[in-house]
PDB file of C-alpha atoms in Angstrom:
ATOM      1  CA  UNK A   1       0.000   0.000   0.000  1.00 59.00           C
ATOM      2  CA  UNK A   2       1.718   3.493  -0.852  1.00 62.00           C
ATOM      3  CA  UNK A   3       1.072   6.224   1.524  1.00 61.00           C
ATOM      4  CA  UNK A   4       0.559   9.915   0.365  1.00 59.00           C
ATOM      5  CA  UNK A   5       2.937  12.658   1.881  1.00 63.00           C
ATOM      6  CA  UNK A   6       0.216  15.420   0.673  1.00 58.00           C
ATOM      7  CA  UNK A   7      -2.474  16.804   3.142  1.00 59.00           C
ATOM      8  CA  UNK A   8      -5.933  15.210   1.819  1.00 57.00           C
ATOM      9  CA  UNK A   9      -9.337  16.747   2.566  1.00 55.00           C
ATOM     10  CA  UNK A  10     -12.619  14.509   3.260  1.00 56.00           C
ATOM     11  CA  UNK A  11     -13.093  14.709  -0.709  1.00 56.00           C
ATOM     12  CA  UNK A  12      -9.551  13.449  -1.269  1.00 55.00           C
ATOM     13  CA  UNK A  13      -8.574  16.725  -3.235  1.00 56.00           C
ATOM     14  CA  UNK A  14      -6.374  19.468  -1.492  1.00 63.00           C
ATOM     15  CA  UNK A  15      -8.795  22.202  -2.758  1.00 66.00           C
ATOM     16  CA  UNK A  16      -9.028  24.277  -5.583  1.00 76.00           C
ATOM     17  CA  UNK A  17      -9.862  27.469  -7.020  1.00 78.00           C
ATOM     18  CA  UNK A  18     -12.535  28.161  -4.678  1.00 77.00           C
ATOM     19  CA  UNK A  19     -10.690  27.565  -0.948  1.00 77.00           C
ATOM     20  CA  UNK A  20      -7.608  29.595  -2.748  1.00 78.00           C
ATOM     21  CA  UNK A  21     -10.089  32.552  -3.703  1.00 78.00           C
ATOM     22  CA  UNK A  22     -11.648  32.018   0.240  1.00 75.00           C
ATOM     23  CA  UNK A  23      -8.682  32.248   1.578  1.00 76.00           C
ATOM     24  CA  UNK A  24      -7.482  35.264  -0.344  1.00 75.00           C
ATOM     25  CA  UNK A  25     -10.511  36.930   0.269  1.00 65.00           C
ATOM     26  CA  UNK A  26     -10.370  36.616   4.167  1.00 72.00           C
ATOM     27  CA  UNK A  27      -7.114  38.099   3.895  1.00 70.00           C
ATOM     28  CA  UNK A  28      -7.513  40.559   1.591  1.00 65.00           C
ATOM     29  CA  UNK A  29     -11.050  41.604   2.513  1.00 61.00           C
ATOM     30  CA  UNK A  30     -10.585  43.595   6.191  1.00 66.00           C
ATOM     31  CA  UNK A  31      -7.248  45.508   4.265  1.00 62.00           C
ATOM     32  CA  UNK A  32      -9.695  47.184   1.206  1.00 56.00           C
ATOM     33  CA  UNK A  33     -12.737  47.551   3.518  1.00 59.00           C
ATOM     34  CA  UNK A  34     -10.278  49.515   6.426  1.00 59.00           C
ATOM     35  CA  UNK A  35      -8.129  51.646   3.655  1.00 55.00           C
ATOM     36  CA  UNK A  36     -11.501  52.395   1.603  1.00 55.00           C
ATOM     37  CA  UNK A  37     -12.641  54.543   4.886  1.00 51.00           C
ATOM     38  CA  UNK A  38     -15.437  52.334   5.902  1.00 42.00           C
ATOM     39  CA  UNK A  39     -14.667  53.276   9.705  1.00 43.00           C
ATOM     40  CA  UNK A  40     -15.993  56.642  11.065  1.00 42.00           C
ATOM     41  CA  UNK A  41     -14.284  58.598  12.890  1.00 42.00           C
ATOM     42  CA  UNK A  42     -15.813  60.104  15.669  1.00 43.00           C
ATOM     43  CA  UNK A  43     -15.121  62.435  18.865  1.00 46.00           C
ATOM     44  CA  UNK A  44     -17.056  62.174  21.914  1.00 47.00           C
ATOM     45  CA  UNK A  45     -18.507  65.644  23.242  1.00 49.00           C
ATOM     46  CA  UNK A  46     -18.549  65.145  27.362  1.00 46.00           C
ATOM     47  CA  UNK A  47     -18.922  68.680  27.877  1.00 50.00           C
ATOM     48  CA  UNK A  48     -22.507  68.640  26.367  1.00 55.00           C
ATOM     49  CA  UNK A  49     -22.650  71.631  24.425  1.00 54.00           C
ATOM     50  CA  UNK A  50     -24.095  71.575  21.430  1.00 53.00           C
ATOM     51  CA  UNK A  51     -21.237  71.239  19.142  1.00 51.00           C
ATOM     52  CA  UNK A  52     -20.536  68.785  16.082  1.00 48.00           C
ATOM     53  CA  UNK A  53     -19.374  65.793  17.364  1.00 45.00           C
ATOM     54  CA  UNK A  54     -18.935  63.924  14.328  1.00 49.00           C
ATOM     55  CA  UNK A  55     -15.450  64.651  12.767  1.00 49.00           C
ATOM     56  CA  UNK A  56     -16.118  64.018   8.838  1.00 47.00           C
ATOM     57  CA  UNK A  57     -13.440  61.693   7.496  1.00 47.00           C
ATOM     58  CA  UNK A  58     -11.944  64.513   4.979  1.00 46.00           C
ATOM     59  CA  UNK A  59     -11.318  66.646   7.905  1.00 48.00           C
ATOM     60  CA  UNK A  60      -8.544  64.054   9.250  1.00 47.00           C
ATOM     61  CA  UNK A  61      -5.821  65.181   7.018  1.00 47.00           C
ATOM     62  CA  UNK A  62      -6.416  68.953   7.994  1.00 48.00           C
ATOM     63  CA  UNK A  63      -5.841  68.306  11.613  1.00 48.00           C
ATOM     64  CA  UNK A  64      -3.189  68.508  13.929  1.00 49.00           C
ATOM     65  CA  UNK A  65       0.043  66.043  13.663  1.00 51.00           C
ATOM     66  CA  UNK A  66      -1.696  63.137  13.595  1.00 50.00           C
ATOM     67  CA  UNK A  67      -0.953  60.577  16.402  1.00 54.00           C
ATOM     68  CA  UNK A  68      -2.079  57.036  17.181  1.00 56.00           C
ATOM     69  CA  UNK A  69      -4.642  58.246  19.482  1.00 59.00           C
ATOM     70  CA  UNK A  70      -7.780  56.451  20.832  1.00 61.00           C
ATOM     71  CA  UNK A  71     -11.542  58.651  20.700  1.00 84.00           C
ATOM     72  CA  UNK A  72     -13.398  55.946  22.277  1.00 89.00           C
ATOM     73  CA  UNK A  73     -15.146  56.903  24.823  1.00 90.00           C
ATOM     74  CA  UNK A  74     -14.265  54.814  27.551  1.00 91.00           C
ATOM     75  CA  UNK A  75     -10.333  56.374  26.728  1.00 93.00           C
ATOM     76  CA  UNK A  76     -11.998  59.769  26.657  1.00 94.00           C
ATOM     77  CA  UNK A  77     -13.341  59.478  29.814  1.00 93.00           C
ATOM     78  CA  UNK A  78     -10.307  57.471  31.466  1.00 94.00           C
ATOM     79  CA  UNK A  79      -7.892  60.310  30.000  1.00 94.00           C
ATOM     80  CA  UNK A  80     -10.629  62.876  31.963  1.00 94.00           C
ATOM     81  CA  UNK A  81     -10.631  61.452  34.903  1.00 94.00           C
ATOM     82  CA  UNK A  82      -6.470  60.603  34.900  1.00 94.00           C
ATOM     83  CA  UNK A  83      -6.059  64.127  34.777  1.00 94.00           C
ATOM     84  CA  UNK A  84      -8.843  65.342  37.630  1.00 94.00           C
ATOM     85  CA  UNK A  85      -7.127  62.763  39.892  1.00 93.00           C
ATOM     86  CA  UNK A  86      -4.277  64.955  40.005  1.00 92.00           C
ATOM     87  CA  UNK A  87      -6.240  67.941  41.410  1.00 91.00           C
ATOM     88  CA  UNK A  88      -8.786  66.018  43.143  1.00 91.00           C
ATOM     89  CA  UNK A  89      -9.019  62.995  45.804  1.00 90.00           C
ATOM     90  CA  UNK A  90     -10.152  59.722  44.516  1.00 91.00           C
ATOM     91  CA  UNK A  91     -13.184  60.120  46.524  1.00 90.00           C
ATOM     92  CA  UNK A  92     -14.449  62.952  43.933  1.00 92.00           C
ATOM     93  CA  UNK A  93     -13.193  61.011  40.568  1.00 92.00           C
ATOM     94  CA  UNK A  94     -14.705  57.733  41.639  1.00 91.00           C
ATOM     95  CA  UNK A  95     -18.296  60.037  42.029  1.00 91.00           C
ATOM     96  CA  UNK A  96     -17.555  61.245  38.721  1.00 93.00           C
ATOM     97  CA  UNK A  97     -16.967  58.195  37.196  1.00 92.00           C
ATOM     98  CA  UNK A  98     -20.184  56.430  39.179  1.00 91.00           C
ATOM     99  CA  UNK A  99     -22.147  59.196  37.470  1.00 92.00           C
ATOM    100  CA  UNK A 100     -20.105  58.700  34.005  1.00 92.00           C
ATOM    101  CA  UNK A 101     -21.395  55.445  33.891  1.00 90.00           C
ATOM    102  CA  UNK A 102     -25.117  55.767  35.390  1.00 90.00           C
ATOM    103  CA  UNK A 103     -25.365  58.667  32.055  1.00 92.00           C
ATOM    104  CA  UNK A 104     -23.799  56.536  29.835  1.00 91.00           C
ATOM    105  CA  UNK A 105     -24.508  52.623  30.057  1.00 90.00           C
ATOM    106  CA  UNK A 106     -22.421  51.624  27.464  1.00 91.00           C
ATOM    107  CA  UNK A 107     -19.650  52.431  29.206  1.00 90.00           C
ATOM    108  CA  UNK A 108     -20.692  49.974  32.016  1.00 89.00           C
ATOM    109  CA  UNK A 109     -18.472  46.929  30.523  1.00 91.00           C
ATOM    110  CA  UNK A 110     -15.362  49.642  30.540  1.00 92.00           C
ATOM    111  CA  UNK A 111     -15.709  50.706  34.433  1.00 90.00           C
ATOM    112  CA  UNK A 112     -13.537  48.056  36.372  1.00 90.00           C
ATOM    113  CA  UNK A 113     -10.632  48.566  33.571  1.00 92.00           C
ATOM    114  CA  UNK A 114     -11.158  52.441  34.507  1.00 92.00           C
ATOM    115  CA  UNK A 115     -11.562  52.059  38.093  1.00 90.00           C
ATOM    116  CA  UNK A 116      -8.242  49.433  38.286  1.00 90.00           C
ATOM    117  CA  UNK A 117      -6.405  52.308  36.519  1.00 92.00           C
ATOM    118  CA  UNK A 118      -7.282  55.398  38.569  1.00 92.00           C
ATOM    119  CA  UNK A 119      -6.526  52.762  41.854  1.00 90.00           C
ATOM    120  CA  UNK A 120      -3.123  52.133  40.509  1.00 92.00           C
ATOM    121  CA  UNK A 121      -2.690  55.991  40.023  1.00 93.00           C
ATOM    122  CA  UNK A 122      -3.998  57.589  43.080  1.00 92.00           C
ATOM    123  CA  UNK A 123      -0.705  54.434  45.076  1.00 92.00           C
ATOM    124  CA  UNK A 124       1.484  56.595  42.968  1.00 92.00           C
ATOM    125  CA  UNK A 125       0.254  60.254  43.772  1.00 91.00           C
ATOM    126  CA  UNK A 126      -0.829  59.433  47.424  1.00 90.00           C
ATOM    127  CA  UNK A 127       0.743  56.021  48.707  1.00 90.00           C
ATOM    128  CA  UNK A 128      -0.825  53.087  49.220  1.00 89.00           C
ATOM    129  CA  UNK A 129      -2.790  52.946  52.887  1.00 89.00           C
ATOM    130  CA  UNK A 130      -3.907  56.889  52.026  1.00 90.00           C
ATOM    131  CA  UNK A 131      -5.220  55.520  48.367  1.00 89.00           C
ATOM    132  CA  UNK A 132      -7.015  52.522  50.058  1.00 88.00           C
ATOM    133  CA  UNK A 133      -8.701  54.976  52.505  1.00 89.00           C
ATOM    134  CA  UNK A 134     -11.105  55.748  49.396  1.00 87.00           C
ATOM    135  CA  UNK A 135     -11.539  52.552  48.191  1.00 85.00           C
ATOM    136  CA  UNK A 136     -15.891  52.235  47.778  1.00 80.00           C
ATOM    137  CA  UNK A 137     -17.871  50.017  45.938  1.00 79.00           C
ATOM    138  CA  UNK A 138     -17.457  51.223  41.996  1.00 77.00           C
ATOM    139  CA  UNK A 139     -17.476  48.470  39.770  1.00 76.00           C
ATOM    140  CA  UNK A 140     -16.774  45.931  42.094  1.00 67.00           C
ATOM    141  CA  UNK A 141     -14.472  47.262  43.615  1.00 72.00           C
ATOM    142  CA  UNK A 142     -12.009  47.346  40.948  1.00 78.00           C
ATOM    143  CA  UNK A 143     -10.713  50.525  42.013  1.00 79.00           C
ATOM    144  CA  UNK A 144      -9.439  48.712  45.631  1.00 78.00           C
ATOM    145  CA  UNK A 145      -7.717  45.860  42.929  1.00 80.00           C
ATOM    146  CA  UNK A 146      -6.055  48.554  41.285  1.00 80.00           C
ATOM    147  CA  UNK A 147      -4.535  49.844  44.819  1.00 80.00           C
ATOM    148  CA  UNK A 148      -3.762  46.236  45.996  1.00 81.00           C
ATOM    149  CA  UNK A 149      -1.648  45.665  42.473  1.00 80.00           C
ATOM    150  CA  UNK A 150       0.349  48.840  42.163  1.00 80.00           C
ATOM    151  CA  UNK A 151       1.234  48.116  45.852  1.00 73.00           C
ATOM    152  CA  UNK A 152       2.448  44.439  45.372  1.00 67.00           C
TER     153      UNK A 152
END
């Protein structure tokens, strides 16, 4: 009995045209539909005035140096609250981020990740026993997790 070296499928064929054309396509598919500008890009207004938030596609190359940065709004709001931790306890930013997340439920699935962060900032602005001190139930507790790992 001879024994084939070659990969055989449950038809006994390796597959033609149409499994190379699949597998082409699943490669070269995501590529054309990202570089054709499918994906919107979009900035989040949290100071709710009544301003454009939609930034058309065109408008891209007229901004700024453009940098890898993130506009979704659970970054938004981390970045927000990153920066009022510095001028205010973590008592006051956990509030704000309670009330972030009661106005906006999407960002629900985003809090712990959020919470963990500003925990593992507030060890390195106030220590770690002062930081603990305003550990409270946000997001179960993720905020006290983020305390307990930047102090390990």
């Amino acid at each position: 009995m001879k024994h084939s070296t070659t990969p055989q499928t449950r038809r006994g064929h390796r597959g033609g045209p149409a499994r190379r054309i699949g597998r082409t396509l699943a490669l070269v598919l995501p590529v054309v539909m990202v570089l054709s500008g499918t994906l919107a890009v979009t900035r989040v207004n949290w100071s709710g005035s009544p301003s454009s938030s939609v930034l058309a596609a065109s408008d891209v190359s007229a901004a700024a140096p453009v940098k890898a940065v993130s506009h979704a709004p659970q970054d938004v709001l981390r970045d927000r609250l990153m920066s009022e931790l510095q001028d205010k306890n973590p008592g006051v930013v956990l509030t704000h981020l309670q009330q972030a997340v009661n106005g906006h439920p999407s960002l629900a699935r985003h809090c712990s990740s959020i919470a963990r962060a500003l925990g593992q900032a507030a060890v390195r602005i106030y220590g770690a026993s002062r930081a603990q001190s305003y550990a409270r139930p946000v997001c179960d507790t993720a905020f006290a997790s983020g305390v307990l790992t930047a102090h390990s």
